[in-house]
Short mmCIF file of C-alpha atoms and ligand atoms in Angstrom, two decimals:
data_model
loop_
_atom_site.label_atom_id
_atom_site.label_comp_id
_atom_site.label_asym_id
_atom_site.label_seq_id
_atom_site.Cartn_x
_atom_site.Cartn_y
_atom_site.Cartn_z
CA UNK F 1 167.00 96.09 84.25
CA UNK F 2 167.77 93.89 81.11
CA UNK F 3 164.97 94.11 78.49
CA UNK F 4 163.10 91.46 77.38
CA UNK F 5 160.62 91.73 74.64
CA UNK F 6 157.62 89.64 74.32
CA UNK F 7 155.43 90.01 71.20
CA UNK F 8 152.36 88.72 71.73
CA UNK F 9 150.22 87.04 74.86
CA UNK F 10 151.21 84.00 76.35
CA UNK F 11 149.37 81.24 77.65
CA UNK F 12 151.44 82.08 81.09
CA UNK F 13 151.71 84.88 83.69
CA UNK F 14 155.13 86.40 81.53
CA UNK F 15 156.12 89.17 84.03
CA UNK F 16 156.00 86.46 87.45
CA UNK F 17 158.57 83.84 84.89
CA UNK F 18 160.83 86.79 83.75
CA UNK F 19 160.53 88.45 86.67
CA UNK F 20 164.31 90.03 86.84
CA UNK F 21 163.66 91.34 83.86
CA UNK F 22 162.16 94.57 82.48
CA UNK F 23 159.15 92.79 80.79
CA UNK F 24 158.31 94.55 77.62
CA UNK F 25 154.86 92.88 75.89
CA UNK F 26 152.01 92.72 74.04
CA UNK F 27 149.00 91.31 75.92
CA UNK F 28 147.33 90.80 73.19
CA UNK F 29 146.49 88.50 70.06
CA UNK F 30 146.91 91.87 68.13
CA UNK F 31 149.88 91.48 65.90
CA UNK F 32 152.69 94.73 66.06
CA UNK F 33 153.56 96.15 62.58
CA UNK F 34 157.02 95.44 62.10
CA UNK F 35 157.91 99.12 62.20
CA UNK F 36 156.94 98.82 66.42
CA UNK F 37 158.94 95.26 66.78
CA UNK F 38 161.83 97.44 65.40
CA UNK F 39 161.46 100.13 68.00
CA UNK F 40 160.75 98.24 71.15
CA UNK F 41 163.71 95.93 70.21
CA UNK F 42 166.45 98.38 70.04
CA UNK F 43 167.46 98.67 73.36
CA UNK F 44 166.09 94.74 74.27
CA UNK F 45 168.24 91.89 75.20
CA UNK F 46 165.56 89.22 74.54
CA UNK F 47 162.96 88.39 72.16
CA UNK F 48 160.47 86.11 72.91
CA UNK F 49 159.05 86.17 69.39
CA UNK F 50 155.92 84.38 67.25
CA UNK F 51 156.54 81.96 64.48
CA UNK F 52 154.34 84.56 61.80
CA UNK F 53 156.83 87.56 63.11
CA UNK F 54 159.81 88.15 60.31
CA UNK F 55 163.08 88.67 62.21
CA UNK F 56 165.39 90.12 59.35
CA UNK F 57 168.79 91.67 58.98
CA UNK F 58 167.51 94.85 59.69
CA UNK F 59 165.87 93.91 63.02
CA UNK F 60 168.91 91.90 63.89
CA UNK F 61 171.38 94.90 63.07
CA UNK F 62 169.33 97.29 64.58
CA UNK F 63 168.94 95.91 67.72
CA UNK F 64 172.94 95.69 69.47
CA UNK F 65 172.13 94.53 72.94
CA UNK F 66 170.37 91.89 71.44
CA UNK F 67 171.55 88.34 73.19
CA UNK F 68 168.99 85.36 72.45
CA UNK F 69 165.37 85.00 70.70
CA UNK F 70 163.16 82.54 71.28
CA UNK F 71 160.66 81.23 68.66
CA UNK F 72 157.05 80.13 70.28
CA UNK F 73 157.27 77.53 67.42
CA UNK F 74 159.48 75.18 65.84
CA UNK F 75 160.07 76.39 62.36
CA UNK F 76 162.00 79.37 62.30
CA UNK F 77 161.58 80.24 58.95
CA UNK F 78 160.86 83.54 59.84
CA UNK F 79 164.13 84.28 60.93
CA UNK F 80 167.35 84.75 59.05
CA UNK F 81 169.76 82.65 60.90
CA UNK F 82 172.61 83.50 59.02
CA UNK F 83 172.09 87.52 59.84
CA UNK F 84 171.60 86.08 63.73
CA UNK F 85 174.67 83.82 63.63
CA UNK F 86 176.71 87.20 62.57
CA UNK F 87 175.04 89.57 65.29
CA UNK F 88 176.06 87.22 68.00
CA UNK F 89 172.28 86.50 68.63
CA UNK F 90 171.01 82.96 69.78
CA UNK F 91 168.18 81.62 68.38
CA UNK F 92 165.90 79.00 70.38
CA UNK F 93 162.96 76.91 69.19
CA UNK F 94 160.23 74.74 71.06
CA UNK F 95 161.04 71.31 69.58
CA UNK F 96 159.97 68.27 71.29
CA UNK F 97 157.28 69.32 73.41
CA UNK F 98 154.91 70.37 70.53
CA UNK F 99 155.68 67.19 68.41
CA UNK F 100 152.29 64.61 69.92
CA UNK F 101 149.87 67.70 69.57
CA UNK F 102 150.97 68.83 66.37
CA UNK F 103 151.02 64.73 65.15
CA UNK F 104 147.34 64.44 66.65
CA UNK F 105 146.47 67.55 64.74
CA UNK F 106 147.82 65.95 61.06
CA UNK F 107 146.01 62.67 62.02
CA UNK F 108 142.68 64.31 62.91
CA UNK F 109 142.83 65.87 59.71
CA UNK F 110 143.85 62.86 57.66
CA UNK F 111 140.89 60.95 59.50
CA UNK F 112 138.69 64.16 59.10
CA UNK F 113 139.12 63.87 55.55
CA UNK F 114 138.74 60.61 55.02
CA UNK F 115 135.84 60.15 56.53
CA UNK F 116 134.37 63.77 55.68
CA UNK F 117 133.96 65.22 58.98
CA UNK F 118 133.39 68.52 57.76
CA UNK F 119 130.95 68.37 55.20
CA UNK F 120 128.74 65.88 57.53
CA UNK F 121 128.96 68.63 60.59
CA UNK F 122 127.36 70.78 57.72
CA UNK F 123 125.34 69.03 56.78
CA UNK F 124 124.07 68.31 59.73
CA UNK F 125 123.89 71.43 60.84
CA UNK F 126 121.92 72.97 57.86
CA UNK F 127 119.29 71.05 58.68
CA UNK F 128 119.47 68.73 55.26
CA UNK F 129 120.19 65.26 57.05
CA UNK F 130 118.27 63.32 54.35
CA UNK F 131 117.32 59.76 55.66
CA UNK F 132 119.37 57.06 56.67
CA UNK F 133 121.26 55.80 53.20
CA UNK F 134 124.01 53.28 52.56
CA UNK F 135 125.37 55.94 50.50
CA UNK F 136 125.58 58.90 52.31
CA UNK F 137 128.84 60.53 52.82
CA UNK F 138 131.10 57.50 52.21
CA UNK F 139 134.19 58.13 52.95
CA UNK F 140 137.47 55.92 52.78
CA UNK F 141 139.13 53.63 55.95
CA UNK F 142 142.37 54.04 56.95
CA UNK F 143 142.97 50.90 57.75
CA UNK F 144 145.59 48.67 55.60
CA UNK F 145 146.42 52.05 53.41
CA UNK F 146 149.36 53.11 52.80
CA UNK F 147 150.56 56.46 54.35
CA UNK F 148 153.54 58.40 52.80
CA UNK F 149 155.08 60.54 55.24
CA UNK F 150 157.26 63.97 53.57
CA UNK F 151 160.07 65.19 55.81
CA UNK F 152 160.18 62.30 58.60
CA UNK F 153 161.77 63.90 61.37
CA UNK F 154 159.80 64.02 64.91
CA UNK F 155 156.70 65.10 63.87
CA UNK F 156 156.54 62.50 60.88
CA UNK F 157 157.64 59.55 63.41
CA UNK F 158 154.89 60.82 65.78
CA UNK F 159 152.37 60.43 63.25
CA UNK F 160 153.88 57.09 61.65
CA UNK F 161 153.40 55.32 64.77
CA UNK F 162 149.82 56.63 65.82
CA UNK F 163 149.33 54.99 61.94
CA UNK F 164 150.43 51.77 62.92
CA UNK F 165 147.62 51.19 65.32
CA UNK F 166 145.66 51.93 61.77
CA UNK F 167 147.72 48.89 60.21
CA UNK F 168 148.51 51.32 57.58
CA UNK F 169 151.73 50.58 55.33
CA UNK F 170 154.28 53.75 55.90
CA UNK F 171 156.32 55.39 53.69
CA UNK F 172 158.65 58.06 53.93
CA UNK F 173 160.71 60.47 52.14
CA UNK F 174 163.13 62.89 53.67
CA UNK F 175 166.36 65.16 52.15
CA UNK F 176 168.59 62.40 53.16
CA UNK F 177 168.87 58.86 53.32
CA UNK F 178 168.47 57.54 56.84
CA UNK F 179 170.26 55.30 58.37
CA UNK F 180 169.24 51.73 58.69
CA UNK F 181 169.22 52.14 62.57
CA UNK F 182 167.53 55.53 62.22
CA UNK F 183 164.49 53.91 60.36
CA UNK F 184 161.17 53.06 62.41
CA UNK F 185 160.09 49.81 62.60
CA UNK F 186 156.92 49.25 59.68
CA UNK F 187 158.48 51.96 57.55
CA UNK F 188 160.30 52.26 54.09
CA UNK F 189 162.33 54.91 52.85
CA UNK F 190 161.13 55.36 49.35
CA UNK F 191 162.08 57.90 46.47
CA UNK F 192 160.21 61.02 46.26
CA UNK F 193 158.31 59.37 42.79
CA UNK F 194 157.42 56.94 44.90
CA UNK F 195 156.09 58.14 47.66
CA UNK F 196 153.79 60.01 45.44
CA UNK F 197 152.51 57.33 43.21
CA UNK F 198 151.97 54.92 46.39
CA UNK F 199 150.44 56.56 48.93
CA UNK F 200 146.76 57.00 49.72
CA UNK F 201 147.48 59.57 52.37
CA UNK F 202 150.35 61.97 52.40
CA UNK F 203 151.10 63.88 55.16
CA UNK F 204 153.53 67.14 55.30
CA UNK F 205 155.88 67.29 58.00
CA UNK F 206 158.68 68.75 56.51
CA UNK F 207 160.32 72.46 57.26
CA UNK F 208 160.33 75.33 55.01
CA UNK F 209 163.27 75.70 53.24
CA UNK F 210 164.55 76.40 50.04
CA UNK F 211 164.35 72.41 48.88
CA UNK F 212 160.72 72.38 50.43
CA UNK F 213 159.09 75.07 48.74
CA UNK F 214 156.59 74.53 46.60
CA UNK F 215 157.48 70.60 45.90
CA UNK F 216 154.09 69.80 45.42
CA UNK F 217 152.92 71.49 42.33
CA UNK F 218 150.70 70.91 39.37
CA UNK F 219 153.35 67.91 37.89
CA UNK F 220 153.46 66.21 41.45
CA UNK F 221 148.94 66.25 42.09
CA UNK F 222 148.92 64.53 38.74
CA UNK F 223 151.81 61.66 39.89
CA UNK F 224 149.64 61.19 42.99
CA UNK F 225 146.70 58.24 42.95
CA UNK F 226 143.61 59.83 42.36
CA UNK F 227 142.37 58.47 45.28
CA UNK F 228 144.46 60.24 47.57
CA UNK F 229 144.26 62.60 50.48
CA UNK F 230 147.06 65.35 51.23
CA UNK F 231 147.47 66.88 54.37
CA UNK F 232 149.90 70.00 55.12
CA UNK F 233 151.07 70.41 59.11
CA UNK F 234 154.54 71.59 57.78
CA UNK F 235 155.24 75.08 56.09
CA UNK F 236 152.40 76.47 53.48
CA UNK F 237 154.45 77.33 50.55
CA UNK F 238 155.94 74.02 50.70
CA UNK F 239 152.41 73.24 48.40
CA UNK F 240 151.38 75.69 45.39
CA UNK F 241 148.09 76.47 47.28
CA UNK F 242 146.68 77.66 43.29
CA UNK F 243 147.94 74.64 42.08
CA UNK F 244 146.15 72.02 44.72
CA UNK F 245 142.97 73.70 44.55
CA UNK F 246 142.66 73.17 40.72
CA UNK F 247 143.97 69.37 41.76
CA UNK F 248 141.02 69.52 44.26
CA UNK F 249 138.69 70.81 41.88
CA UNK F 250 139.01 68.84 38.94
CA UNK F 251 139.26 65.28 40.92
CA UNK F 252 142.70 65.18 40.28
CA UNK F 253 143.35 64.44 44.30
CA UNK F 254 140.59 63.18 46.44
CA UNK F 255 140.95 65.77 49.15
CA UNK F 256 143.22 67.42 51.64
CA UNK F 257 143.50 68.07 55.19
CA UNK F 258 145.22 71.36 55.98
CA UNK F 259 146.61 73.42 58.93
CA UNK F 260 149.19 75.92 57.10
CA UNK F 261 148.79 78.26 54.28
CA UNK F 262 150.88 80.01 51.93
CA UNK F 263 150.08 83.06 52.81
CA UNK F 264 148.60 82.99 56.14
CA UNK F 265 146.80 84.60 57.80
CA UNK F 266 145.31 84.77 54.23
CA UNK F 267 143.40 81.69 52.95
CA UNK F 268 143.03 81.14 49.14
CA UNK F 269 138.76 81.64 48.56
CA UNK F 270 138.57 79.28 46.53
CA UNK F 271 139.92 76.84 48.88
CA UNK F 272 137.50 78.05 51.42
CA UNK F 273 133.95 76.91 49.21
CA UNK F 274 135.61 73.27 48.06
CA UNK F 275 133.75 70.33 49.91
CA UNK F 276 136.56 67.81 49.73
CA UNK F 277 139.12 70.29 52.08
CA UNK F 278 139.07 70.35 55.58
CA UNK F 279 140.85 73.45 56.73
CA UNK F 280 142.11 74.78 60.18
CA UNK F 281 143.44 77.98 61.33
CA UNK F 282 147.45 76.88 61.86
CA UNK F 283 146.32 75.12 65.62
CA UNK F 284 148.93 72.46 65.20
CA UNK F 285 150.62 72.64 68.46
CA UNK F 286 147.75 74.52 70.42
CA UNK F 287 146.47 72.24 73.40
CA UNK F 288 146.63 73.82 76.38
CA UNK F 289 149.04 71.79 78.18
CA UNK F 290 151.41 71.95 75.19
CA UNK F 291 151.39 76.09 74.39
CA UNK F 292 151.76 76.29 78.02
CA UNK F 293 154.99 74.38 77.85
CA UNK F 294 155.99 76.05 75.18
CA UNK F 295 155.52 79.47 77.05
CA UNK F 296 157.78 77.64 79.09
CA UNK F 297 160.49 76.61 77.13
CA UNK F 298 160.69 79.61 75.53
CA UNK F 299 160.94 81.72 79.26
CA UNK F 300 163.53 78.98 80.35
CA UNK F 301 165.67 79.60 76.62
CA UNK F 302 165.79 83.55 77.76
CA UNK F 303 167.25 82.92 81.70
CA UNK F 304 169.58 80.19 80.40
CA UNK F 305 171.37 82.64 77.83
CA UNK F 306 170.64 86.09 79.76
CA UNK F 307 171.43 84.89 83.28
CA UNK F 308 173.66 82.08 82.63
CA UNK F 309 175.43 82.28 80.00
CA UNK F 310 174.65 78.93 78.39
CA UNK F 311 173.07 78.14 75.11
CA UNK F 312 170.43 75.75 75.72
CA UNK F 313 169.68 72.55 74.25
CA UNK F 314 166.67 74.17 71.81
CA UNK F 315 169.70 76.01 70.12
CA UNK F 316 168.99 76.60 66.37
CA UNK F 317 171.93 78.23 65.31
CA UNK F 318 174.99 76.65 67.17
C1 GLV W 401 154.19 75.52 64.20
O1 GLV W 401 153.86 75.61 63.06
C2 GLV W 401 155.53 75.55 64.66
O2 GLV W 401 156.45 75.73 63.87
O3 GLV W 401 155.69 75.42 65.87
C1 GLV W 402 125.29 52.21 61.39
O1 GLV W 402 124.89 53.06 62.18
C2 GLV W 402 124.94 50.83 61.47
O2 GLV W 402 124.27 50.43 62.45
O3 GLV W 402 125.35 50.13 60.55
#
């Protein structure tokens, strides 16, 4: 039977959706060194793969019955598309269907920050809940800010229109200029200067690639308002993580809201013991209903190119 490797445990029952295939997976959360992925892949025709797995050249080359992989995420920064493109290999993604959850997840942290959610459960928690003061833990509103969205593409116009219902002014910059009919309604396309001196929030929705990374450095925490609240849902190196927590330290931001890392599964300590960060554990896209789907989608990618013979719309590398 026609291999199929799966590299970690799915949210689904993987052997009863592939089942005309020779089901090779982990069942666990466990990551495999990249030594195993090497040697289970070599005789595979599918990879059902994780977005913090690195598919390189040498996996790709290594690996000649190799057909289609499909990302359980929508970045696929992990993989070299180029090296794919030249094996022949197809590479999927789960677009789409993670876009709401992984929009909630930026504007729960954006309203987590602002209103300092995490340092009030802590409070709380540790027992110091001093009395009632007019005072205590005052945060900022949303409401009537501006919000400065980088990298608008679904994700971004996910979370611009949950900020409408905040009567929040949006902003937006992206690589390229979008077309008038491509704009949302209550948004401006502003210059990258811009969007850093006006916003009070900014949220990152933007891929990993070479333009993205590290764009928000030292130079750009000092062009922000001092006011303001930045929160990552995109790539981690797209911020200098060393960078934003002096900008954090030293008041020159107000406080951030992050989901990504730059070098995950690693988190900066110093990061970790600043009360002005909220911090999550990359969750973006995990609700139940949407990892599930994404299980999905990345099942249905495999039978469309294995059985047949179609690339499907998730496509990455046409
Ligand atoms: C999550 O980060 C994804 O790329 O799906
Ligand atoms: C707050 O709890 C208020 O009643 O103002």
């Amino acid at each position: 039977m026609r291999k199929v490797v799966v590299t970690r445990r799915l949210p689904i029952d993987i052997n009863e959706a592939l089942s005309d295939f020779d089901v090779d997976a982990n069942y666990t959360n466990e990551p495999i060194s990249n030594t195993r992925l090497k040697h289970l892949t070599n005789d595979a025709e599918g990879i059902i793969c994780m977005l913090d797995e690195k598919i390189d050249k040498n996996i790709l080359e290594s690996s000649p019955k190799l057909k289609v992989i499909a990302n359980y995420g929508v970045g696929v920064n992990n993989i070299d598309l180029v090296a794919a493109k030249a094996c022949g290999v197809t590479i999927c993604n789960t677009p789409d269907i993670l876009t709401r959850s992984t929009a909630e997840l930026g504007f729960a942290l954006m309203m987590a920050a602002a209103r300092r959610l995490s340092e009030g459960d802590r409070l709380t928690r540790l027992n110091i809940f001093p009395a009632w003061s007019s005072t205590l833990l005052s945060g900022t509103d949303l409401y009537g800010k501006t919000l400065g969205i980088f990298g608008m593409g679904e994700i971004g116009k996910a979370v611009a229109k949950m900020a409408i219902g905040f009567n929040m002014n949006i902003i937006f910059h992206n690589r390229r200029v979008p077309d008038a009919k491509n704009l949302l309604p209550n948004s401006n396309y502003v210059s990258f200067e811009e969007l850093l001196s006006e916003s009070d929030f900014i949220v990152i929705t933007a891929p990993l690639t070479p333009e993205t990374k590290h764009k928000f450095t030292a130079k750009e925490f000092i062009a922000m308002k001092k006011s303001s609240i930045l929160v990552n849902i995109g790539r981690g190196p797209i911020i200098n993580e060393a960078d934003l927590v002096n900008a954090l330290k030293t008041g020159v931001i107000a406080g951030a809201g992050l989901d990504v890392y730059e070098d995950e599964p690693i988190v900066n300590s110093e990061l970790k013991t600043l009360e002005n960060t909220i911090l999550t554990p990359h969750i973006g896209s995990s609700t139940i209903e949407t990892r599930k789907g994404m299980a999905k989608m990345c099942v249905d990618s495999v039978i469309s190119v294995l059985k047949n013979n179609t690339k499907p719309h998730n496509t990455v590398n046409i």
